């Protein structure tokens, strides 16, 4: 995997880079689909780990089954085949994720999906011959390989800035992080640093959900032990698609809503409540279940 002059690609490295990149891309698509604003990063960790694991398993099984047959029968170059197969699997998963996203709004045709996969297959064949051409050169490709390994880090940085920072500073911070990461990986491209970093990122992706769930279970147990109130019943009143500024408790210039204002006066008035979804189904489902739309999955008309 490594040598004195740096490192070379292997199916394991390609699979890890591919799966982590697709995992981050998938949760970003999910974030865009649910319309959440300033969500907690922790709610995405489990979907990230699951997607990463599934993509990695599909890629490795494909390479060591179909890939090995193609190598023996057609005498294909191993690294070029591994890269083209990564392209095929990665974009295949992304197309399926996009397909699931748009089915909530339109009724796409199966022909369009089939055509998309056909184009991906043709593009992956082109990727194979392109990589094979570069590999035939006497000069190695440490810069290209380092950037390929850096790509999941770039996707992870975009994910972190979107889920942790205010919208107005997301773009400059993201650009600064991306440029810094590219410089670091280019600077140390002839060392084992990129490979070690990828192993570390893979460990974080798979271990963080376990740590978060363990901490959540501890907090739940602690909160349960601290419950001393005698409230047994809760009355929930919801009004569909009601703007907050249509209630006089929030907006003195609107028509009086005396009954709701009295509830706000007798209880607690939340000045900055944020819905989990931009429309009724995911928002009400989160109210009733207490979990994110990424967990209850009620995000589409046919959910």
PDB file of C-alpha atoms in Angstrom:
ATOM      1  CA  UNK A   1       0.000   0.000   0.000  1.00  0.00           C
ATOM      2  CA  UNK A   2       2.822   2.404   0.753  1.00  0.00           C
ATOM      3  CA  UNK A   3       6.417   2.701  -0.240  1.00  0.00           C
ATOM      4  CA  UNK A   4       9.370   4.927   0.379  1.00  0.00           C
ATOM      5  CA  UNK A   5       8.236   7.498  -2.167  1.00  0.00           C
ATOM      6  CA  UNK A   6       4.690   7.860  -0.910  1.00  0.00           C
ATOM      7  CA  UNK A   7       1.670   5.642  -1.441  1.00  0.00           C
ATOM      8  CA  UNK A   8      -0.267   3.903  -4.158  1.00  0.00           C
ATOM      9  CA  UNK A   9      -3.948   3.185  -4.501  1.00  0.00           C
ATOM     10  CA  UNK A  10      -5.559  -0.084  -3.471  1.00  0.00           C
ATOM     11  CA  UNK A  11      -9.197  -1.214  -3.621  1.00  0.00           C
ATOM     12  CA  UNK A  12      -9.454  -0.647   0.139  1.00  0.00           C
ATOM     13  CA  UNK A  13      -8.342   2.988  -0.111  1.00  0.00           C
ATOM     14  CA  UNK A  14     -10.557   3.636  -3.125  1.00  0.00           C
ATOM     15  CA  UNK A  15     -13.514   2.022  -1.378  1.00  0.00           C
ATOM     16  CA  UNK A  16     -13.045   4.082   1.791  1.00  0.00           C
ATOM     17  CA  UNK A  17     -12.635   7.341  -0.121  1.00  0.00           C
ATOM     18  CA  UNK A  18     -15.678   6.572  -2.263  1.00  0.00           C
ATOM     19  CA  UNK A  19     -17.997   5.448   0.538  1.00  0.00           C
ATOM     20  CA  UNK A  20     -17.224   8.343   2.892  1.00  0.00           C
ATOM     21  CA  UNK A  21     -17.661  10.882   0.081  1.00  0.00           C
ATOM     22  CA  UNK A  22     -21.010   9.389  -0.943  1.00  0.00           C
ATOM     23  CA  UNK A  23     -22.081   9.247   2.712  1.00  0.00           C
ATOM     24  CA  UNK A  24     -21.478  12.969   3.226  1.00  0.00           C
ATOM     25  CA  UNK A  25     -23.101  13.803  -0.107  1.00  0.00           C
ATOM     26  CA  UNK A  26     -26.167  11.735   0.779  1.00  0.00           C
ATOM     27  CA  UNK A  27     -26.740  13.470   4.130  1.00  0.00           C
ATOM     28  CA  UNK A  28     -26.337  16.852   2.422  1.00  0.00           C
ATOM     29  CA  UNK A  29     -29.052  15.848  -0.052  1.00  0.00           C
ATOM     30  CA  UNK A  30     -31.210  14.707   2.864  1.00  0.00           C
ATOM     31  CA  UNK A  31     -30.675  18.043   4.578  1.00  0.00           C
ATOM     32  CA  UNK A  32     -31.761  19.868   1.435  1.00  0.00           C
ATOM     33  CA  UNK A  33     -34.766  17.555   0.984  1.00  0.00           C
ATOM     34  CA  UNK A  34     -36.103  18.047   4.535  1.00  0.00           C
ATOM     35  CA  UNK A  35     -35.471  21.800   4.469  1.00  0.00           C
ATOM     36  CA  UNK A  36     -34.004  21.889   7.979  1.00  0.00           C
ATOM     37  CA  UNK A  37     -32.259  25.036   9.168  1.00  0.00           C
ATOM     38  CA  UNK A  38     -29.348  24.852  11.623  1.00  0.00           C
ATOM     39  CA  UNK A  39     -29.895  21.171  12.464  1.00  0.00           C
ATOM     40  CA  UNK A  40     -27.868  19.338  15.063  1.00  0.00           C
ATOM     41  CA  UNK A  41     -24.861  17.612  13.544  1.00  0.00           C
ATOM     42  CA  UNK A  42     -25.388  14.515  15.715  1.00  0.00           C
ATOM     43  CA  UNK A  43     -28.662  13.531  14.016  1.00  0.00           C
ATOM     44  CA  UNK A  44     -26.786  12.944  10.750  1.00  0.00           C
ATOM     45  CA  UNK A  45     -24.065  10.704  12.162  1.00  0.00           C
ATOM     46  CA  UNK A  46     -26.029   7.455  12.124  1.00  0.00           C
ATOM     47  CA  UNK A  47     -27.357   7.924   8.530  1.00  0.00           C
ATOM     48  CA  UNK A  48     -23.811   8.893   7.509  1.00  0.00           C
ATOM     49  CA  UNK A  49     -22.325   5.728   8.989  1.00  0.00           C
ATOM     50  CA  UNK A  50     -25.051   3.508   7.490  1.00  0.00           C
ATOM     51  CA  UNK A  51     -24.717   4.961   3.987  1.00  0.00           C
ATOM     52  CA  UNK A  52     -20.933   4.778   4.158  1.00  0.00           C
ATOM     53  CA  UNK A  53     -21.036   1.163   5.276  1.00  0.00           C
ATOM     54  CA  UNK A  54     -23.507   0.106   2.587  1.00  0.00           C
ATOM     55  CA  UNK A  55     -21.588   1.830  -0.217  1.00  0.00           C
ATOM     56  CA  UNK A  56     -18.288   0.369   1.007  1.00  0.00           C
ATOM     57  CA  UNK A  57     -19.746  -3.137   1.189  1.00  0.00           C
ATOM     58  CA  UNK A  58     -21.317  -2.897  -2.288  1.00  0.00           C
ATOM     59  CA  UNK A  59     -18.071  -1.593  -3.777  1.00  0.00           C
ATOM     60  CA  UNK A  60     -15.811  -4.208  -2.186  1.00  0.00           C
ATOM     61  CA  UNK A  61     -18.152  -7.080  -3.063  1.00  0.00           C
ATOM     62  CA  UNK A  62     -18.431  -5.802  -6.636  1.00  0.00           C
ATOM     63  CA  UNK A  63     -14.679  -5.444  -7.039  1.00  0.00           C
ATOM     64  CA  UNK A  64     -13.781  -8.866  -5.613  1.00  0.00           C
ATOM     65  CA  UNK A  65     -16.537 -10.663  -7.550  1.00  0.00           C
ATOM     66  CA  UNK A  66     -17.438  -8.991 -10.858  1.00  0.00           C
ATOM     67  CA  UNK A  67     -14.188  -7.016 -10.963  1.00  0.00           C
ATOM     68  CA  UNK A  68     -11.970 -10.082 -10.634  1.00  0.00           C
ATOM     69  CA  UNK A  69     -13.882 -11.837 -13.419  1.00  0.00           C
ATOM     70  CA  UNK A  70     -13.392  -8.831 -15.723  1.00  0.00           C
ATOM     71  CA  UNK A  71      -9.688  -8.697 -14.852  1.00  0.00           C
ATOM     72  CA  UNK A  72      -9.143 -12.363 -15.705  1.00  0.00           C
ATOM     73  CA  UNK A  73     -11.304 -12.464 -18.830  1.00  0.00           C
ATOM     74  CA  UNK A  74     -10.405  -9.111 -20.425  1.00  0.00           C
ATOM     75  CA  UNK A  75      -6.946  -8.608 -18.838  1.00  0.00           C
ATOM     76  CA  UNK A  76      -7.971  -5.229 -17.409  1.00  0.00           C
ATOM     77  CA  UNK A  77      -5.681  -2.990 -15.377  1.00  0.00           C
ATOM     78  CA  UNK A  78      -6.556  -3.412 -11.687  1.00  0.00           C
ATOM     79  CA  UNK A  79      -6.246   0.180 -10.460  1.00  0.00           C
ATOM     80  CA  UNK A  80      -8.054   1.603 -13.492  1.00  0.00           C
ATOM     81  CA  UNK A  81     -10.867  -0.910 -13.004  1.00  0.00           C
ATOM     82  CA  UNK A  82     -11.069  -0.113  -9.284  1.00  0.00           C
ATOM     83  CA  UNK A  83     -11.388   3.620 -10.007  1.00  0.00           C
ATOM     84  CA  UNK A  84     -13.987   3.175 -12.773  1.00  0.00           C
ATOM     85  CA  UNK A  85     -15.988   0.807 -10.572  1.00  0.00           C
ATOM     86  CA  UNK A  86     -15.891   3.410  -7.793  1.00  0.00           C
ATOM     87  CA  UNK A  87     -17.271   5.963 -10.256  1.00  0.00           C
ATOM     88  CA  UNK A  88     -20.054   3.560 -11.235  1.00  0.00           C
ATOM     89  CA  UNK A  89     -21.053   2.651  -7.671  1.00  0.00           C
ATOM     90  CA  UNK A  90     -20.747   6.198  -6.312  1.00  0.00           C
ATOM     91  CA  UNK A  91     -22.829   7.921  -8.971  1.00  0.00           C
ATOM     92  CA  UNK A  92     -25.262   5.029  -8.950  1.00  0.00           C
ATOM     93  CA  UNK A  93     -26.007   5.658  -5.281  1.00  0.00           C
ATOM     94  CA  UNK A  94     -26.242   9.414  -5.820  1.00  0.00           C
ATOM     95  CA  UNK A  95     -28.702   8.992  -8.699  1.00  0.00           C
ATOM     96  CA  UNK A  96     -30.847   6.744  -6.521  1.00  0.00           C
ATOM     97  CA  UNK A  97     -30.752   9.313  -3.697  1.00  0.00           C
ATOM     98  CA  UNK A  98     -31.818  12.071  -6.095  1.00  0.00           C
ATOM     99  CA  UNK A  99     -34.517   9.790  -7.478  1.00  0.00           C
ATOM    100  CA  UNK A 100     -35.971   9.285  -3.983  1.00  0.00           C
ATOM    101  CA  UNK A 101     -35.822  13.048  -3.406  1.00  0.00           C
ATOM    102  CA  UNK A 102     -37.814  14.081  -6.475  1.00  0.00           C
ATOM    103  CA  UNK A 103     -40.502  11.395  -6.157  1.00  0.00           C
ATOM    104  CA  UNK A 104     -42.087  13.515  -3.402  1.00  0.00           C
ATOM    105  CA  UNK A 105     -42.819  16.285  -5.919  1.00  0.00           C
ATOM    106  CA  UNK A 106     -43.089  14.729  -9.377  1.00  0.00           C
ATOM    107  CA  UNK A 107     -43.647  11.293 -10.853  1.00  0.00           C
ATOM    108  CA  UNK A 108     -40.429  10.480 -12.723  1.00  0.00           C
ATOM    109  CA  UNK A 109     -40.445   7.838 -15.419  1.00  0.00           C
ATOM    110  CA  UNK A 110     -38.519   4.582 -15.170  1.00  0.00           C
ATOM    111  CA  UNK A 111     -37.034   5.323 -18.597  1.00  0.00           C
ATOM    112  CA  UNK A 112     -35.298   8.414 -17.187  1.00  0.00           C
ATOM    113  CA  UNK A 113     -33.729   6.382 -14.385  1.00  0.00           C
ATOM    114  CA  UNK A 114     -32.600   3.683 -16.822  1.00  0.00           C
ATOM    115  CA  UNK A 115     -31.084   6.285 -19.117  1.00  0.00           C
ATOM    116  CA  UNK A 116     -29.247   7.857 -16.188  1.00  0.00           C
ATOM    117  CA  UNK A 117     -27.654   4.541 -15.244  1.00  0.00           C
ATOM    118  CA  UNK A 118     -26.734   3.867 -18.868  1.00  0.00           C
ATOM    119  CA  UNK A 119     -24.941   7.226 -19.051  1.00  0.00           C
ATOM    120  CA  UNK A 120     -23.150   6.469 -15.776  1.00  0.00           C
ATOM    121  CA  UNK A 121     -22.020   3.102 -17.183  1.00  0.00           C
ATOM    122  CA  UNK A 122     -20.662   4.767 -20.344  1.00  0.00           C
ATOM    123  CA  UNK A 123     -18.913   7.440 -18.263  1.00  0.00           C
ATOM    124  CA  UNK A 124     -17.338   4.794 -15.999  1.00  0.00           C
ATOM    125  CA  UNK A 125     -15.904   3.029 -19.072  1.00  0.00           C
ATOM    126  CA  UNK A 126     -14.407   6.357 -20.153  1.00  0.00           C
ATOM    127  CA  UNK A 127     -12.940   6.773 -16.668  1.00  0.00           C
ATOM    128  CA  UNK A 128     -11.279   3.358 -16.990  1.00  0.00           C
ATOM    129  CA  UNK A 129      -9.478   4.235 -20.221  1.00  0.00           C
ATOM    130  CA  UNK A 130      -8.510   7.677 -18.890  1.00  0.00           C
ATOM    131  CA  UNK A 131      -6.948   6.249 -15.737  1.00  0.00           C
ATOM    132  CA  UNK A 132      -5.269   3.464 -17.722  1.00  0.00           C
ATOM    133  CA  UNK A 133      -3.726   6.101 -20.022  1.00  0.00           C
ATOM    134  CA  UNK A 134      -2.267   8.016 -17.073  1.00  0.00           C
ATOM    135  CA  UNK A 135      -0.980   4.845 -15.430  1.00  0.00           C
ATOM    136  CA  UNK A 136       1.009   3.961 -18.550  1.00  0.00           C
ATOM    137  CA  UNK A 137       3.166   7.046 -18.036  1.00  0.00           C
ATOM    138  CA  UNK A 138       6.488   6.546 -16.302  1.00  0.00           C
ATOM    139  CA  UNK A 139       5.720   9.437 -13.941  1.00  0.00           C
ATOM    140  CA  UNK A 140       3.528   8.403 -10.972  1.00  0.00           C
ATOM    141  CA  UNK A 141       0.395  10.345  -9.995  1.00  0.00           C
ATOM    142  CA  UNK A 142       0.884  11.288  -6.316  1.00  0.00           C
ATOM    143  CA  UNK A 143      -0.944  14.607  -6.722  1.00  0.00           C
ATOM    144  CA  UNK A 144      -4.032  13.018  -8.327  1.00  0.00           C
ATOM    145  CA  UNK A 145      -4.074  10.226  -5.765  1.00  0.00           C
ATOM    146  CA  UNK A 146      -3.708  12.689  -2.874  1.00  0.00           C
ATOM    147  CA  UNK A 147      -6.608  14.763  -4.147  1.00  0.00           C
ATOM    148  CA  UNK A 148      -8.773  11.644  -4.516  1.00  0.00           C
ATOM    149  CA  UNK A 149      -8.101  10.747  -0.886  1.00  0.00           C
ATOM    150  CA  UNK A 150      -8.678  14.372   0.152  1.00  0.00           C
ATOM    151  CA  UNK A 151     -12.140  14.445  -1.470  1.00  0.00           C
ATOM    152  CA  UNK A 152     -14.033  12.858   1.470  1.00  0.00           C
ATOM    153  CA  UNK A 153     -12.394  15.435   3.742  1.00  0.00           C
ATOM    154  CA  UNK A 154     -13.650  18.206   1.456  1.00  0.00           C
ATOM    155  CA  UNK A 155     -17.174  16.779   1.591  1.00  0.00           C
ATOM    156  CA  UNK A 156     -16.940  16.453   5.369  1.00  0.00           C
ATOM    157  CA  UNK A 157     -15.911  20.086   5.730  1.00  0.00           C
ATOM    158  CA  UNK A 158     -18.888  21.205   3.636  1.00  0.00           C
ATOM    159  CA  UNK A 159     -21.141  19.069   5.835  1.00  0.00           C
ATOM    160  CA  UNK A 160     -19.749  20.558   9.055  1.00  0.00           C
ATOM    161  CA  UNK A 161     -20.026  24.166   7.897  1.00  0.00           C
ATOM    162  CA  UNK A 162     -23.616  23.658   6.691  1.00  0.00           C
ATOM    163  CA  UNK A 163     -24.734  22.052   9.957  1.00  0.00           C
ATOM    164  CA  UNK A 164     -22.807  24.175  12.474  1.00  0.00           C
ATOM    165  CA  UNK A 165     -22.316  27.703  11.098  1.00  0.00           C
ATOM    166  CA  UNK A 166     -24.661  30.574  10.279  1.00  0.00           C
ATOM    167  CA  UNK A 167     -25.602  30.860   6.625  1.00  0.00           C
ATOM    168  CA  UNK A 168     -23.882  34.201   6.063  1.00  0.00           C
ATOM    169  CA  UNK A 169     -20.440  32.849   6.991  1.00  0.00           C
ATOM    170  CA  UNK A 170     -20.756  29.339   5.545  1.00  0.00           C
ATOM    171  CA  UNK A 171     -19.337  30.156   2.095  1.00  0.00           C
ATOM    172  CA  UNK A 172     -16.117  31.973   3.152  1.00  0.00           C
ATOM    173  CA  UNK A 173     -15.346  29.450   5.898  1.00  0.00           C
ATOM    174  CA  UNK A 174     -15.992  26.529   3.534  1.00  0.00           C
ATOM    175  CA  UNK A 175     -13.737  27.960   0.822  1.00  0.00           C
ATOM    176  CA  UNK A 176     -10.954  28.608   3.336  1.00  0.00           C
ATOM    177  CA  UNK A 177     -11.158  25.043   4.681  1.00  0.00           C
ATOM    178  CA  UNK A 178     -11.218  23.517   1.210  1.00  0.00           C
ATOM    179  CA  UNK A 179      -8.178  25.474   0.038  1.00  0.00           C
ATOM    180  CA  UNK A 180      -6.277  24.634   3.213  1.00  0.00           C
ATOM    181  CA  UNK A 181      -7.092  20.921   2.889  1.00  0.00           C
ATOM    182  CA  UNK A 182      -6.018  20.812  -0.766  1.00  0.00           C
ATOM    183  CA  UNK A 183      -2.755  22.539   0.148  1.00  0.00           C
ATOM    184  CA  UNK A 184      -2.062  20.132   3.030  1.00  0.00           C
ATOM    185  CA  UNK A 185      -2.680  17.013   0.940  1.00  0.00           C
ATOM    186  CA  UNK A 186      -0.656  18.391  -1.961  1.00  0.00           C
ATOM    187  CA  UNK A 187       2.189  19.350   0.390  1.00  0.00           C
ATOM    188  CA  UNK A 188       2.404  15.849   1.895  1.00  0.00           C
ATOM    189  CA  UNK A 189       1.368  13.837  -1.172  1.00  0.00           C
ATOM    190  CA  UNK A 190       4.603  11.808  -1.221  1.00  0.00           C
ATOM    191  CA  UNK A 191       4.248  10.667   2.396  1.00  0.00           C
ATOM    192  CA  UNK A 192       1.887   8.308   4.205  1.00  0.00           C
ATOM    193  CA  UNK A 193      -0.052  11.265   5.652  1.00  0.00           C
ATOM    194  CA  UNK A 194      -3.022  11.006   3.207  1.00  0.00           C
ATOM    195  CA  UNK A 195      -3.494   7.305   3.911  1.00  0.00           C
ATOM    196  CA  UNK A 196      -3.273   7.713   7.699  1.00  0.00           C
ATOM    197  CA  UNK A 197      -5.715  10.632   7.540  1.00  0.00           C
ATOM    198  CA  UNK A 198      -8.232   8.573   5.567  1.00  0.00           C
ATOM    199  CA  UNK A 199      -8.053   5.746   8.113  1.00  0.00           C
ATOM    200  CA  UNK A 200      -8.628   8.280  10.897  1.00  0.00           C
ATOM    201  CA  UNK A 201     -11.650   9.799   9.098  1.00  0.00           C
ATOM    202  CA  UNK A 202     -13.150   6.352   8.500  1.00  0.00           C
ATOM    203  CA  UNK A 203     -12.797   5.563  12.207  1.00  0.00           C
ATOM    204  CA  UNK A 204     -14.564   8.823  13.103  1.00  0.00           C
ATOM    205  CA  UNK A 205     -17.428   8.147  10.706  1.00  0.00           C
ATOM    206  CA  UNK A 206     -18.118   4.721  12.189  1.00  0.00           C
ATOM    207  CA  UNK A 207     -17.354   5.409  15.877  1.00  0.00           C
ATOM    208  CA  UNK A 208     -19.025   8.804  16.373  1.00  0.00           C
ATOM    209  CA  UNK A 209     -22.615   7.462  16.076  1.00  0.00           C
ATOM    210  CA  UNK A 210     -21.843   4.856  18.732  1.00  0.00           C
ATOM    211  CA  UNK A 211     -20.459   7.507  21.110  1.00  0.00           C
ATOM    212  CA  UNK A 212     -23.390   9.866  20.475  1.00  0.00           C
ATOM    213  CA  UNK A 213     -25.990   7.135  21.052  1.00  0.00           C
ATOM    214  CA  UNK A 214     -24.225   6.072  24.257  1.00  0.00           C
ATOM    215  CA  UNK A 215     -24.242   9.654  25.549  1.00  0.00           C
ATOM    216  CA  UNK A 216     -27.896  10.073  24.552  1.00  0.00           C
ATOM    217  CA  UNK A 217     -28.880   6.927  26.435  1.00  0.00           C
ATOM    218  CA  UNK A 218     -27.024   8.179  29.498  1.00  0.00           C
ATOM    219  CA  UNK A 219     -28.778  11.563  29.314  1.00  0.00           C
ATOM    220  CA  UNK A 220     -32.152   9.853  28.899  1.00  0.00           C
ATOM    221  CA  UNK A 221     -31.551   7.698  31.944  1.00  0.00           C
ATOM    222  CA  UNK A 222     -30.443  10.750  33.945  1.00  0.00           C
ATOM    223  CA  UNK A 223     -33.470  12.780  32.888  1.00  0.00           C
ATOM    224  CA  UNK A 224     -35.784   9.911  33.748  1.00  0.00           C
ATOM    225  CA  UNK A 225     -34.314   9.690  37.242  1.00  0.00           C
ATOM    226  CA  UNK A 226     -34.782  13.449  37.739  1.00  0.00           C
ATOM    227  CA  UNK A 227     -38.498  13.539  36.864  1.00  0.00           C
ATOM    228  CA  UNK A 228     -40.392  14.618  39.964  1.00  0.00           C
ATOM    229  CA  UNK A 229     -43.431  16.413  38.473  1.00  0.00           C
ATOM    230  CA  UNK A 230     -46.921  14.904  38.681  1.00  0.00           C
ATOM    231  CA  UNK A 231     -48.137  15.910  35.219  1.00  0.00           C
ATOM    232  CA  UNK A 232     -49.841  12.935  33.597  1.00  0.00           C
ATOM    233  CA  UNK A 233     -51.615  14.520  30.633  1.00  0.00           C
ATOM    234  CA  UNK A 234     -50.591  17.010  27.943  1.00  0.00           C
ATOM    235  CA  UNK A 235     -53.018  18.771  25.600  1.00  0.00           C
ATOM    236  CA  UNK A 236     -51.414  19.560  22.225  1.00  0.00           C
ATOM    237  CA  UNK A 237     -53.067  22.209  20.047  1.00  0.00           C
ATOM    238  CA  UNK A 238     -51.723  22.632  16.503  1.00  0.00           C
ATOM    239  CA  UNK A 239     -52.845  24.981  13.733  1.00  0.00           C
ATOM    240  CA  UNK A 240     -51.698  23.981  10.250  1.00  0.00           C
ATOM    241  CA  UNK A 241     -49.702  26.562   8.228  1.00  0.00           C
ATOM    242  CA  UNK A 242     -50.226  29.337  10.791  1.00  0.00           C
ATOM    243  CA  UNK A 243     -47.618  32.095  10.549  1.00  0.00           C
ATOM    244  CA  UNK A 244     -46.265  33.305  13.875  1.00  0.00           C
ATOM    245  CA  UNK A 245     -46.839  36.971  12.944  1.00  0.00           C
ATOM    246  CA  UNK A 246     -50.570  36.262  12.598  1.00  0.00           C
ATOM    247  CA  UNK A 247     -50.737  35.848  16.398  1.00  0.00           C
ATOM    248  CA  UNK A 248     -50.957  39.039  18.425  1.00  0.00           C
ATOM    249  CA  UNK A 249     -48.733  37.591  21.141  1.00  0.00           C
ATOM    250  CA  UNK A 250     -45.914  37.853  18.606  1.00  0.00           C
ATOM    251  CA  UNK A 251     -47.182  40.748  16.480  1.00  0.00           C
ATOM    252  CA  UNK A 252     -49.097  43.569  18.169  1.00  0.00           C
ATOM    253  CA  UNK A 253     -50.124  45.017  14.792  1.00  0.00           C
ATOM    254  CA  UNK A 254     -52.171  42.001  13.717  1.00  0.00           C
ATOM    255  CA  UNK A 255     -55.763  41.094  14.571  1.00  0.00           C
ATOM    256  CA  UNK A 256     -56.086  40.152  18.283  1.00  0.00           C
ATOM    257  CA  UNK A 257     -55.938  36.456  19.115  1.00  0.00           C
ATOM    258  CA  UNK A 258     -56.980  36.765  22.744  1.00  0.00           C
ATOM    259  CA  UNK A 259     -57.368  33.077  23.614  1.00  0.00           C
ATOM    260  CA  UNK A 260     -53.953  32.081  22.269  1.00  0.00           C
ATOM    261  CA  UNK A 261     -52.467  35.193  23.892  1.00  0.00           C
ATOM    262  CA  UNK A 262     -53.865  34.086  27.240  1.00  0.00           C
ATOM    263  CA  UNK A 263     -52.203  30.669  26.842  1.00  0.00           C
ATOM    264  CA  UNK A 264     -48.914  32.428  26.084  1.00  0.00           C
ATOM    265  CA  UNK A 265     -49.348  34.670  29.112  1.00  0.00           C
ATOM    266  CA  UNK A 266     -50.109  31.775  31.467  1.00  0.00           C
ATOM    267  CA  UNK A 267     -47.327  29.571  30.119  1.00  0.00           C
ATOM    268  CA  UNK A 268     -44.018  29.908  28.280  1.00  0.00           C
ATOM    269  CA  UNK A 269     -43.786  31.839  24.998  1.00  0.00           C
ATOM    270  CA  UNK A 270     -40.990  30.600  22.729  1.00  0.00           C
ATOM    271  CA  UNK A 271     -39.612  33.515  20.720  1.00  0.00           C
ATOM    272  CA  UNK A 272     -37.376  31.500  18.375  1.00  0.00           C
ATOM    273  CA  UNK A 273     -39.000  28.121  17.718  1.00  0.00           C
ATOM    274  CA  UNK A 274     -37.790  26.438  14.511  1.00  0.00           C
ATOM    275  CA  UNK A 275     -39.791  23.784  12.695  1.00  0.00           C
ATOM    276  CA  UNK A 276     -38.115  20.511  11.711  1.00  0.00           C
ATOM    277  CA  UNK A 277     -39.665  20.721   8.239  1.00  0.00           C
ATOM    278  CA  UNK A 278     -40.952  23.288   5.754  1.00  0.00           C
ATOM    279  CA  UNK A 279     -44.348  21.614   5.338  1.00  0.00           C
ATOM    280  CA  UNK A 280     -46.974  19.808   7.400  1.00  0.00           C
ATOM    281  CA  UNK A 281     -46.097  16.115   7.194  1.00  0.00           C
ATOM    282  CA  UNK A 282     -42.464  16.155   8.406  1.00  0.00           C
ATOM    283  CA  UNK A 283     -43.125  18.991  10.884  1.00  0.00           C
ATOM    284  CA  UNK A 284     -46.119  17.353  12.614  1.00  0.00           C
ATOM    285  CA  UNK A 285     -44.430  13.943  12.508  1.00  0.00           C
ATOM    286  CA  UNK A 286     -41.445  15.384  14.380  1.00  0.00           C
ATOM    287  CA  UNK A 287     -43.769  16.976  16.957  1.00  0.00           C
ATOM    288  CA  UNK A 288     -45.552  13.676  17.557  1.00  0.00           C
ATOM    289  CA  UNK A 289     -42.437  11.487  17.620  1.00  0.00           C
ATOM    290  CA  UNK A 290     -39.776  13.844  18.977  1.00  0.00           C
ATOM    291  CA  UNK A 291     -37.256  12.788  16.337  1.00  0.00           C
ATOM    292  CA  UNK A 292     -35.781  14.328  13.187  1.00  0.00           C
ATOM    293  CA  UNK A 293     -37.299  13.739   9.720  1.00  0.00           C
ATOM    294  CA  UNK A 294     -34.115  11.794   8.949  1.00  0.00           C
ATOM    295  CA  UNK A 295     -35.262   9.276  11.554  1.00  0.00           C
ATOM    296  CA  UNK A 296     -39.052   9.050  11.104  1.00  0.00           C
ATOM    297  CA  UNK A 297     -38.685   9.430   7.278  1.00  0.00           C
ATOM    298  CA  UNK A 298     -42.105  11.071   6.853  1.00  0.00           C
ATOM    299  CA  UNK A 299     -40.762  13.463   4.234  1.00  0.00           C
ATOM    300  CA  UNK A 300     -42.732  12.538   1.129  1.00  0.00           C
ATOM    301  CA  UNK A 301     -46.392  12.636   0.133  1.00  0.00           C
ATOM    302  CA  UNK A 302     -46.535   8.838   0.007  1.00  0.00           C
ATOM    303  CA  UNK A 303     -44.655   8.263   3.306  1.00  0.00           C
TER     304      UNK A 303
END
